[in-house]
PDB file of C-alpha atoms in Angstrom:
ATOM      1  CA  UNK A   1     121.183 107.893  94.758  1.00 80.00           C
ATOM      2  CA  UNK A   2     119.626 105.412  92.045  1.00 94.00           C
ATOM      3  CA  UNK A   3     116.848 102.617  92.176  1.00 97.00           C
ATOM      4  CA  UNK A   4     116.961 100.281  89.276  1.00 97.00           C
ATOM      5  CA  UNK A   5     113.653  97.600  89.282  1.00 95.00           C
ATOM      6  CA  UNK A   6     114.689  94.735  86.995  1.00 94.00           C
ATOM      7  CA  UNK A   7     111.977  92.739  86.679  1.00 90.00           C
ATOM      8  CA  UNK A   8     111.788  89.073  84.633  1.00 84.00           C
ATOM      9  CA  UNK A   9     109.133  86.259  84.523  1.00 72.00           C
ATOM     10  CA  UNK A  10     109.886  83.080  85.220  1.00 65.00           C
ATOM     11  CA  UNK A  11     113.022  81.831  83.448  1.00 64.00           C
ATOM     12  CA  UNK A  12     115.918  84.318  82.306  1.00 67.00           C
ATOM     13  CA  UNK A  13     119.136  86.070  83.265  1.00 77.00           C
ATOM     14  CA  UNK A  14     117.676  88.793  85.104  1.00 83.00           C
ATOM     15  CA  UNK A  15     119.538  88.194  88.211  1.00 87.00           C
ATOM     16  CA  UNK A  16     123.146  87.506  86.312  1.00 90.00           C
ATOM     17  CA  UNK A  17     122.186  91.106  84.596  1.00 94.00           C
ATOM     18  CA  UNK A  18     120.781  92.714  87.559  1.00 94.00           C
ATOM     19  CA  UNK A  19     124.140  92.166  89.229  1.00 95.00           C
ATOM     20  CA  UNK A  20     126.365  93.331  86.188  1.00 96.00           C
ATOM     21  CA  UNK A  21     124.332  96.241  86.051  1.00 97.00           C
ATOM     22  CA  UNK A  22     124.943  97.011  89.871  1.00 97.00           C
ATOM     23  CA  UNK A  23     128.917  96.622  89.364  1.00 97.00           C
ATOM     24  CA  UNK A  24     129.229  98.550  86.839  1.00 97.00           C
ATOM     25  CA  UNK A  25     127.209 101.461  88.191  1.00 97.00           C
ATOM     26  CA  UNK A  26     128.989 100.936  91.761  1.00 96.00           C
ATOM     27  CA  UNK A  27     125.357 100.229  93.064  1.00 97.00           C
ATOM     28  CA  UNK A  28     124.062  97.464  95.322  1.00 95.00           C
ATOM     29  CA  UNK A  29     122.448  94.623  94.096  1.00 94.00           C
ATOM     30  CA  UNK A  30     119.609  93.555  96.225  1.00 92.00           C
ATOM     31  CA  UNK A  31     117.162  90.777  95.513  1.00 88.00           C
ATOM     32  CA  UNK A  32     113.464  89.761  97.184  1.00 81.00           C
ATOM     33  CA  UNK A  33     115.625  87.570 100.556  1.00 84.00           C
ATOM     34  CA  UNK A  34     117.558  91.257 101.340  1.00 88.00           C
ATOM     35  CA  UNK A  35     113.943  92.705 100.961  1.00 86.00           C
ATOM     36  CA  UNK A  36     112.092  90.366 103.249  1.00 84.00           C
ATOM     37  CA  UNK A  37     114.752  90.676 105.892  1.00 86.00           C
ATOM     38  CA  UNK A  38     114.501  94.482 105.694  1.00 86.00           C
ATOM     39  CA  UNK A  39     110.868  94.551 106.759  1.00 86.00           C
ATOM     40  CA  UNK A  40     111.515  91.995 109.883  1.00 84.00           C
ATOM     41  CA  UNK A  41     111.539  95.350 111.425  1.00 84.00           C
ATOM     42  CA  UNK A  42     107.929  95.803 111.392  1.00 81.00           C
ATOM     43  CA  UNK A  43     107.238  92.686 113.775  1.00 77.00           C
ATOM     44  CA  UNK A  44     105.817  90.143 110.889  1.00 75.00           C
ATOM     45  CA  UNK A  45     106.822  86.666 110.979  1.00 74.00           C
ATOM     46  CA  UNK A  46     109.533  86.006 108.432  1.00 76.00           C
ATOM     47  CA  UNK A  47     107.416  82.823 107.528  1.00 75.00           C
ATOM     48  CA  UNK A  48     104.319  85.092 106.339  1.00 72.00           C
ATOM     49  CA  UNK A  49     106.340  87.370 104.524  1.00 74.00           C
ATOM     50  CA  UNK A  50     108.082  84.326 102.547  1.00 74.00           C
ATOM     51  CA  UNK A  51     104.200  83.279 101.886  1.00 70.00           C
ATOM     52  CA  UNK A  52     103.436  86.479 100.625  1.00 69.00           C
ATOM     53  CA  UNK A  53     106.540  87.217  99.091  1.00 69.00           C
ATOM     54  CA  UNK A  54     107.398  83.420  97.330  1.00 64.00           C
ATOM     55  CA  UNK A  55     104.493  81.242  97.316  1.00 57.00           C
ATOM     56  CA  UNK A  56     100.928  81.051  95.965  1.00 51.00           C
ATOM     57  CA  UNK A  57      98.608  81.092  98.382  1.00 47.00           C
ATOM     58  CA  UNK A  58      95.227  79.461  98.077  1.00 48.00           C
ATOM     59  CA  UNK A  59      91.860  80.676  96.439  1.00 42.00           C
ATOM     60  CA  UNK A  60      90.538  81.271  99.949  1.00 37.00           C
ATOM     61  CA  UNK A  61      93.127  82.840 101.169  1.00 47.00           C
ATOM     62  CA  UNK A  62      93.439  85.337  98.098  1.00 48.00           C
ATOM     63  CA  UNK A  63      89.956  86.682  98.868  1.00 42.00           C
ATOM     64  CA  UNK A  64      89.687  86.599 103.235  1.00 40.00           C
ATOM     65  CA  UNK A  65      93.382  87.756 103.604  1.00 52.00           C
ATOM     66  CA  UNK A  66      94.280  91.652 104.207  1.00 67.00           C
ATOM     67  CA  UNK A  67      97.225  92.014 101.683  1.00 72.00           C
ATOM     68  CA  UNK A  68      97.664  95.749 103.339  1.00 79.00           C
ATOM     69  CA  UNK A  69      99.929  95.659 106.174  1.00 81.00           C
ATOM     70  CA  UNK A  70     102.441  93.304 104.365  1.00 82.00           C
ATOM     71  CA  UNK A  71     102.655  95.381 101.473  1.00 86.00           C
ATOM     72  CA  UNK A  72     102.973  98.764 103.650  1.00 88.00           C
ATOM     73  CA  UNK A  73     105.830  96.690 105.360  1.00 89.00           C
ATOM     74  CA  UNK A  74     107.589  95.788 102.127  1.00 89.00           C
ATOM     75  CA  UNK A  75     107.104  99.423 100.770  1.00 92.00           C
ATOM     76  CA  UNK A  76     108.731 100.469 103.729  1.00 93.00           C
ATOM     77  CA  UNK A  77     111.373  98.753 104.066  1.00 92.00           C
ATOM     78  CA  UNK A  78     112.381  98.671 100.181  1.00 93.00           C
ATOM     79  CA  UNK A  79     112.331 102.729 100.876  1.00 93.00           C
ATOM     80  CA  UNK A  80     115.222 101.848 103.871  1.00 92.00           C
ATOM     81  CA  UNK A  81     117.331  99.723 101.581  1.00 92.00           C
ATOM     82  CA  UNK A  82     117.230 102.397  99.005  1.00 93.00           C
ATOM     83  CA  UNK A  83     117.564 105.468 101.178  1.00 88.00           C
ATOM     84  CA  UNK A  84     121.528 106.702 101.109  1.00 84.00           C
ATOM     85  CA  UNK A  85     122.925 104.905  97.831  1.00 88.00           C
ATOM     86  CA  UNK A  86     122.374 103.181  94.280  1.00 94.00           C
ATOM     87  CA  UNK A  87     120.608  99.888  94.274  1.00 96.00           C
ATOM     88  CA  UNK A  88     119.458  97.721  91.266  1.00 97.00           C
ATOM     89  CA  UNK A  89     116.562  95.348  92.577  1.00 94.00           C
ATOM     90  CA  UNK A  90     116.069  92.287  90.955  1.00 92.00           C
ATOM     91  CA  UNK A  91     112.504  90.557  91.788  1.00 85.00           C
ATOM     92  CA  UNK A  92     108.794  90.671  91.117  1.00 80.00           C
ATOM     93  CA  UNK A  93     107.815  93.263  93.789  1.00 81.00           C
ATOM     94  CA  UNK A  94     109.831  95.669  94.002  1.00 83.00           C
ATOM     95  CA  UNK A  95     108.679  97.808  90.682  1.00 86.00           C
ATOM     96  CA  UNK A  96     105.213  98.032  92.261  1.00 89.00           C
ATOM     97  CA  UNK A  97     106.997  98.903  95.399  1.00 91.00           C
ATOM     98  CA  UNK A  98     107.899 102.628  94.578  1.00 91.00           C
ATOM     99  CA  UNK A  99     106.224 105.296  92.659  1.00 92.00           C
ATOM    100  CA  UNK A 100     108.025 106.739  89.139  1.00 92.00           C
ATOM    101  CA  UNK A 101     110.358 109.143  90.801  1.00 96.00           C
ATOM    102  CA  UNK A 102     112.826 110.924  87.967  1.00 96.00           C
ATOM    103  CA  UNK A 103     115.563 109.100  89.564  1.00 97.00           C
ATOM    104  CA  UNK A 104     113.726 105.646  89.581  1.00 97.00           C
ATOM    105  CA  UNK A 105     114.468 103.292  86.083  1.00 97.00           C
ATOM    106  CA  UNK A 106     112.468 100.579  86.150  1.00 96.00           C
ATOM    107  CA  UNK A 107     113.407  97.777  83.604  1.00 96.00           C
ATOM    108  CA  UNK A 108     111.358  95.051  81.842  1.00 94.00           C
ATOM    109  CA  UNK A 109     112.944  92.071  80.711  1.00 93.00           C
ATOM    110  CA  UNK A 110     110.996  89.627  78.147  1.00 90.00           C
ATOM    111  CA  UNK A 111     112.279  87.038  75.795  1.00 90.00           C
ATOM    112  CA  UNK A 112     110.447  84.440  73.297  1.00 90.00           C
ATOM    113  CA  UNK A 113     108.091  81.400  75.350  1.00 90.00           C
ATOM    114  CA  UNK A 114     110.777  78.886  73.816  1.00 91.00           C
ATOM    115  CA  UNK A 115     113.971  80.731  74.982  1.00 90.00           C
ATOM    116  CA  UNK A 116     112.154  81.107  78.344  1.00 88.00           C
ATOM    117  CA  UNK A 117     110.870  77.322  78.438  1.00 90.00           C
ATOM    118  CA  UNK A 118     114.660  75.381  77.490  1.00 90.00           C
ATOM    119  CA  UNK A 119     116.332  78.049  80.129  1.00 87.00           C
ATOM    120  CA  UNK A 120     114.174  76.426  82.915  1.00 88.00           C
ATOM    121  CA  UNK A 121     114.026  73.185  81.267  1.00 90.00           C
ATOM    122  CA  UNK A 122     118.149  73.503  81.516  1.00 89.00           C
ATOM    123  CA  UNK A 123     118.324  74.925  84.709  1.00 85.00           C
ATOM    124  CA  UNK A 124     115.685  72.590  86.810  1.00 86.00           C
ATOM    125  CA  UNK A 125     115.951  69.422  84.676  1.00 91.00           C
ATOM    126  CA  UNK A 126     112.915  69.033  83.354  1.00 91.00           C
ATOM    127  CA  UNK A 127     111.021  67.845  80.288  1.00 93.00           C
ATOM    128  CA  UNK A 128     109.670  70.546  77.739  1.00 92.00           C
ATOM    129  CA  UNK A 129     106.247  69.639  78.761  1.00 92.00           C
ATOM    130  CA  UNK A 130     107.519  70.072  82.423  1.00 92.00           C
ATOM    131  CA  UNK A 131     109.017  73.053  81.801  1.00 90.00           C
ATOM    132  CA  UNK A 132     106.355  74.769  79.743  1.00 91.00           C
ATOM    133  CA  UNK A 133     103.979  73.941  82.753  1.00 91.00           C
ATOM    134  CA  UNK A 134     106.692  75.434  85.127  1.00 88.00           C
ATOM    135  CA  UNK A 135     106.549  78.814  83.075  1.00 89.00           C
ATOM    136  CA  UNK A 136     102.874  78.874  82.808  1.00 89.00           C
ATOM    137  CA  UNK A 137     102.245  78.794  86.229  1.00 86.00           C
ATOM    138  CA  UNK A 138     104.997  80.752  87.620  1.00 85.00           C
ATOM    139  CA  UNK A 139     103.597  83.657  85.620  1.00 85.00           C
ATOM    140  CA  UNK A 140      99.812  82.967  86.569  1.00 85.00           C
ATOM    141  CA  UNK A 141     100.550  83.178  90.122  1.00 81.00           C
ATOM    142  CA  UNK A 142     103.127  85.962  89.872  1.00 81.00           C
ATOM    143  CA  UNK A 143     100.228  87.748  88.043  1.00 83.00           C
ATOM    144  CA  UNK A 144      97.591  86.603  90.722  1.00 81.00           C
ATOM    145  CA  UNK A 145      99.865  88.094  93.639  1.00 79.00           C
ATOM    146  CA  UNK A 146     100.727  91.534  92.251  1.00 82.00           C
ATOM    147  CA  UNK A 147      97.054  91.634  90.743  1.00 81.00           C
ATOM    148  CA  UNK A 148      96.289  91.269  94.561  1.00 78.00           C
ATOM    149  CA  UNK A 149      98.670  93.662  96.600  1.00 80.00           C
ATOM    150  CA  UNK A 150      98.469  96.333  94.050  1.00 84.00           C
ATOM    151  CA  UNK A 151      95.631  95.987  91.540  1.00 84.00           C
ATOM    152  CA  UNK A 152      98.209  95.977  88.640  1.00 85.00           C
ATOM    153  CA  UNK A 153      99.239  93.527  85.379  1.00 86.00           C
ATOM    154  CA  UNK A 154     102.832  93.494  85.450  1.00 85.00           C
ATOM    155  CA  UNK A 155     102.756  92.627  82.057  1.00 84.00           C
ATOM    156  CA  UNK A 156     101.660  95.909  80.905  1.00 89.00           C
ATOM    157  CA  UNK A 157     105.045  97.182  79.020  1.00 90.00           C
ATOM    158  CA  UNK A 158     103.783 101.203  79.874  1.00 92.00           C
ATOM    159  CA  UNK A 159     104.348 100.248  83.756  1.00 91.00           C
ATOM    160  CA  UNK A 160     107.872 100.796  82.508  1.00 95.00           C
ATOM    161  CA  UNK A 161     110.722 102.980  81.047  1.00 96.00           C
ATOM    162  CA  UNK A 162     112.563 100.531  79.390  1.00 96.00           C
ATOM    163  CA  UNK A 163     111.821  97.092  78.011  1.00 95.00           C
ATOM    164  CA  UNK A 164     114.338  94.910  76.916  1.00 94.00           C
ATOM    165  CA  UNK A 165     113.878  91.606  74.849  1.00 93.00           C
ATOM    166  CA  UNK A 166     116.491  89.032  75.665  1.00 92.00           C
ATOM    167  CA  UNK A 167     115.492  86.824  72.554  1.00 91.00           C
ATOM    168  CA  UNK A 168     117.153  89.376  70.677  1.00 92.00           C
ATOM    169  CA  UNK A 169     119.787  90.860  72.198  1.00 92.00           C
ATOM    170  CA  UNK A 170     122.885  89.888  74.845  1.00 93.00           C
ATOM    171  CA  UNK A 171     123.294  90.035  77.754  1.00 93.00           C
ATOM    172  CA  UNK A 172     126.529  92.517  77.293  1.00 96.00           C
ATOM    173  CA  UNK A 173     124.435  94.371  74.715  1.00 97.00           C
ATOM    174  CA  UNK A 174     120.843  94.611  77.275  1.00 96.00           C
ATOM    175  CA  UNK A 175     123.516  95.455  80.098  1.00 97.00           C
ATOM    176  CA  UNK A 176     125.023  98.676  78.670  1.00 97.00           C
ATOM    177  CA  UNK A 177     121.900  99.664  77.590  1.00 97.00           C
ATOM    178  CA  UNK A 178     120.247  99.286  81.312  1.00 97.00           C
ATOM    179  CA  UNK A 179     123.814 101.717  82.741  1.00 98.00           C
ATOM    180  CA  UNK A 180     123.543 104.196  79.299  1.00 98.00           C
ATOM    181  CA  UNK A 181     120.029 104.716  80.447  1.00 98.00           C
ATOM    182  CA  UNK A 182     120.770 105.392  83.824  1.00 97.00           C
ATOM    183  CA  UNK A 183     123.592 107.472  83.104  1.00 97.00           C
ATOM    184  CA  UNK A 184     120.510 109.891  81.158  1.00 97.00           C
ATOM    185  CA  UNK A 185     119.494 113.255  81.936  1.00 96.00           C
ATOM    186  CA  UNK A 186     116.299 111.778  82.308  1.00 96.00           C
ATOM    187  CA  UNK A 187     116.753 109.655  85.126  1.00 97.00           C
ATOM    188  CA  UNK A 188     118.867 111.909  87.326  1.00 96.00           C
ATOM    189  CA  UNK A 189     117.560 112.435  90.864  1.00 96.00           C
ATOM    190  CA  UNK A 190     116.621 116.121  91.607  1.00 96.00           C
ATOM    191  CA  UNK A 191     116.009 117.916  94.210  1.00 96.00           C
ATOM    192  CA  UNK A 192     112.729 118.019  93.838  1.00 97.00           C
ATOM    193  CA  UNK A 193     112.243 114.004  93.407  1.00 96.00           C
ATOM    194  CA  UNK A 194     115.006 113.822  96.480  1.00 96.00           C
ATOM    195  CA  UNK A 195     112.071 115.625  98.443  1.00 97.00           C
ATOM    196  CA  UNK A 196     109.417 113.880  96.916  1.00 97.00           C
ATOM    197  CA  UNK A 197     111.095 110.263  97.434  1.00 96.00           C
ATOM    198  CA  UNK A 198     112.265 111.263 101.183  1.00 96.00           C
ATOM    199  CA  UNK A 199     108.202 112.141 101.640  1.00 97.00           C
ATOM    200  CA  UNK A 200     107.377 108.904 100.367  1.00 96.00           C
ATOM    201  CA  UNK A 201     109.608 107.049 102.226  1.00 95.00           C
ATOM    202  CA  UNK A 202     108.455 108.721 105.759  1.00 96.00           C
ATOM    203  CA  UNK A 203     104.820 108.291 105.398  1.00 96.00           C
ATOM    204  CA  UNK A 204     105.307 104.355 104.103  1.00 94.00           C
ATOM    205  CA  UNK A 205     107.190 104.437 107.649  1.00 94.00           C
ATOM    206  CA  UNK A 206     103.956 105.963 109.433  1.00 95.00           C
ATOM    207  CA  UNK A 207     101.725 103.451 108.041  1.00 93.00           C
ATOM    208  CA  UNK A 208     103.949 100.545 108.759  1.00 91.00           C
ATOM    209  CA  UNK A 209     103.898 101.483 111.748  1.00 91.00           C
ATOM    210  CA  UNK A 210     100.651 101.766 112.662  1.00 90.00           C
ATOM    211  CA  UNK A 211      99.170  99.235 110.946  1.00 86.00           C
ATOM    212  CA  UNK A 212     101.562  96.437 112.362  1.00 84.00           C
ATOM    213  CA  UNK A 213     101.037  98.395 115.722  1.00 85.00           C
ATOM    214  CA  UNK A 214      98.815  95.616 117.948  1.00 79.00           C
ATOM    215  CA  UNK A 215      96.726  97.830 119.321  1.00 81.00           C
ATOM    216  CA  UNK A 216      96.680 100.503 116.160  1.00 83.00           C
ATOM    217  CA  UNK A 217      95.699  97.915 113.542  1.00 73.00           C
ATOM    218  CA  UNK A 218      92.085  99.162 113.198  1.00 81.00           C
ATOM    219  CA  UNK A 219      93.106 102.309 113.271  1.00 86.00           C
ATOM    220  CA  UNK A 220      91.954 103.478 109.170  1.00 89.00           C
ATOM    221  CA  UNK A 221      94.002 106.779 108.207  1.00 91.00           C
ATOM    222  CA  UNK A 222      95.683 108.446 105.293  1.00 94.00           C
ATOM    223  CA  UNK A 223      99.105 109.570 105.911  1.00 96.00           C
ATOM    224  CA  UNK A 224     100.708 112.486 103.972  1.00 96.00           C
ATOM    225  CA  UNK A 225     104.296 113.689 104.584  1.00 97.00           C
ATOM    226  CA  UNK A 226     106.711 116.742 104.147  1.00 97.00           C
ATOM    227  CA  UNK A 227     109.653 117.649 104.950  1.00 96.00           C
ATOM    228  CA  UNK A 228     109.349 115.771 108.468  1.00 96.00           C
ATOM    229  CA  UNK A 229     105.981 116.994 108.960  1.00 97.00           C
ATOM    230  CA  UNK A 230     103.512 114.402 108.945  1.00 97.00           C
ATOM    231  CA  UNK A 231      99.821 115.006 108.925  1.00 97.00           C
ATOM    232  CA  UNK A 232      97.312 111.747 109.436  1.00 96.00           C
ATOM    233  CA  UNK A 233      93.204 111.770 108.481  1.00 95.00           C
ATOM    234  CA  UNK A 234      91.007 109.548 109.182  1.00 93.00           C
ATOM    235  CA  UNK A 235      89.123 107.372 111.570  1.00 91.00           C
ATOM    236  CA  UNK A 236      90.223 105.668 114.684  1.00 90.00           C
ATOM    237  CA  UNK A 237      88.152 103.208 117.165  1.00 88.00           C
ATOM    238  CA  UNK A 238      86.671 104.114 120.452  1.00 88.00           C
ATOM    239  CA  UNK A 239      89.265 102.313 122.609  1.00 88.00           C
ATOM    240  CA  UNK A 240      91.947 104.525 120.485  1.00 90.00           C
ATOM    241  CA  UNK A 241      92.901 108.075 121.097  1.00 90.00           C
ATOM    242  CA  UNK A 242      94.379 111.085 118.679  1.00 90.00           C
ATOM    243  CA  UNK A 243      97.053 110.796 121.186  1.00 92.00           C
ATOM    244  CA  UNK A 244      98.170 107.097 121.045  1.00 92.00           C
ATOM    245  CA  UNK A 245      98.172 107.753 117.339  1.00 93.00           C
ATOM    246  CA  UNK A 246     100.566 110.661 117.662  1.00 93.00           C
ATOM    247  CA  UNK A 247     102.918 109.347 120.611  1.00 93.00           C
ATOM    248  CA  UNK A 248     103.177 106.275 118.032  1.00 93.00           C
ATOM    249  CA  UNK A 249     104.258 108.958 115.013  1.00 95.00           C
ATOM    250  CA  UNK A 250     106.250 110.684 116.970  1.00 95.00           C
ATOM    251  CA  UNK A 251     108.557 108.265 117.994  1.00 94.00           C
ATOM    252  CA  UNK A 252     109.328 107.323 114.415  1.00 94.00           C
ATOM    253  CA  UNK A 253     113.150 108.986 113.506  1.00 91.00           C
ATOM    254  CA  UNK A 254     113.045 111.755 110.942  1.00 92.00           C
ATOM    255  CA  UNK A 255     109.282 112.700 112.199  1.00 96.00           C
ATOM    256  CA  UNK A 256     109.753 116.909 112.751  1.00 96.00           C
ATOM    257  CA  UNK A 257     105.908 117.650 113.641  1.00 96.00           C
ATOM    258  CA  UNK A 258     102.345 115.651 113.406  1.00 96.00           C
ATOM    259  CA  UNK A 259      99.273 117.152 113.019  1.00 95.00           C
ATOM    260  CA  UNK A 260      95.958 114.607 112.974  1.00 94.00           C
ATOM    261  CA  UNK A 261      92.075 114.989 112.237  1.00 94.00           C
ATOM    262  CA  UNK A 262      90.945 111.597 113.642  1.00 92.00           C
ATOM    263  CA  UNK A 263      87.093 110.810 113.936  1.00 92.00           C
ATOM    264  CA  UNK A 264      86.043 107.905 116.324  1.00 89.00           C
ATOM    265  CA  UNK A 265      84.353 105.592 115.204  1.00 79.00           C
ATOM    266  CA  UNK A 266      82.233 103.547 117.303  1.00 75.00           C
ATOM    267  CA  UNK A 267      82.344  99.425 117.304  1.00 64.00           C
ATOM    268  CA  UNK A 268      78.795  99.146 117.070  1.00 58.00           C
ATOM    269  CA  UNK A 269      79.595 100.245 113.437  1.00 52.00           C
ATOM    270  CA  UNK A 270      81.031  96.643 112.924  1.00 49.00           C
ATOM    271  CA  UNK A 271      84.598  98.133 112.066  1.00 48.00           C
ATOM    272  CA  UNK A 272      86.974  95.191 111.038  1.00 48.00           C
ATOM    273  CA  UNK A 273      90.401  94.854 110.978  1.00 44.00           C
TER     274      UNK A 273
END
């Protein structure tokens, strides 16, 4: 098992390579619509998740909304689709999505303003003006969301291992580089980042969740996980007990054991979902 991130601002091939890639490494190719119906599971509208996912969302709604449960969900559910084989994801989220496992590659794919600016002028019939104003702003908000879910620039070339400028190379040429790298030592999953991924991926399921759990959603813990063992810290409200918290755990496949050290905390604190 391999995850590929190929990620691409506005504009670009990345999808057309993204796929090629995927073929030729016998992986599947899975894009942002495969993502947001993975994390249906987790009981949020497929309407918000498109919002959060596609679309810009106002001023006001950047600073009163609580990213958190929709980008638990996504985690989560990017860790199902890549759970038993390959996949090469092609989108804007799904970099931040997973830590840098050894067997993770994640790709960056740039190319010159006026390469990017007559490939969307081409593809959406616009005017360069049009299209210039298309790229600006596609990358702005693109910036704006990830700035908001995860605190990160995407545009910052050491989030990644390999970069690849499409303004000077071709497509053939960036794909064979993109399956030679993942083909490297380097980037071989080991047992160790087997375990390590497998631990991620169960206690991104244990947050999800409990924080898209109705009555669980104030509940404020951290979740660590190993080997099936799951052990939760943190504080729950007065109407909540240790127990709800670990009947909900427990029911969660692959959970071996849960251990918890939950304080209550009492509304007249003014705790907030």
């Amino acid at each position: 098992m391999q995850i590929i991130t190929i990620y691409q601002g506005a504009s670009g091939s990345g999808e057309e390579l993204a796929d090629s890639v995927a073929q030729a490494l016998g992986y599947g190719s899975v894009d942002r619509e495969v993502l947001v119906q993975a994390s249906l599971q987790y009981g949020i509208p497929e309407t918000k998740l498109t919002e959060i996912v596609e679309r810009e969302p106002s001023w006001w709604a950047t600073f009163t909304r609580n990213l958190d449960p929709y980008r638990i969900a996504l985690q989560a559910a990017f860790c199902e689709i890549a759970r038993d084989h390959g996949i090469v994801y092609h989108g804007h989220l799904g970099h931040e999505l997973i830590p840098k496992f050894q067997h993770v590659l994640k790709v960056l794919l740039t190319a010159p303003m006026e390469m990017r600016v007559e490939q969307v002028r081409t593809r959406h019939q616009l005017n360069e003006i049009a299209a210039r104003r298309y790229v600006e702003e596609v990358d702005k908000a693109r910036t704006r969301r990830l700035q908001g879910m995860f605190g990160i620039d995407w545009r910052d070339a050491s989030r990644y291992d390999l970069v690849v400028n499409l303004g000077h190379i071709s497509l053939a040429t960036a794909q064979r580089l993109i399956v030679d790298t993942a083909h490297a030592p380097d980037f071989q999953m080991t047992p160790a980042s087997k375990q390590a991924f497998e631990n991620f991926a169960l206690a991104s399921r244990v947050r999800a969740t409990l924080a898209l759990a109705e009555n669980l959603s104030q509940v404020r813990v951290e979740v660590k996980a190993n080997d099936g063992a799951v052990t939760v810290s943190g504080t729950v409200p007065e109407w909540v007990t240790a127990q709800q918290v670990i009947a909900q755990i427990e029911a969660i496949p692959g959970i071996k054991h849960v251990s918890a050290d939950l304080a209550t905390l009492p509304s007249s604190l003014g705790m907030t979902s």
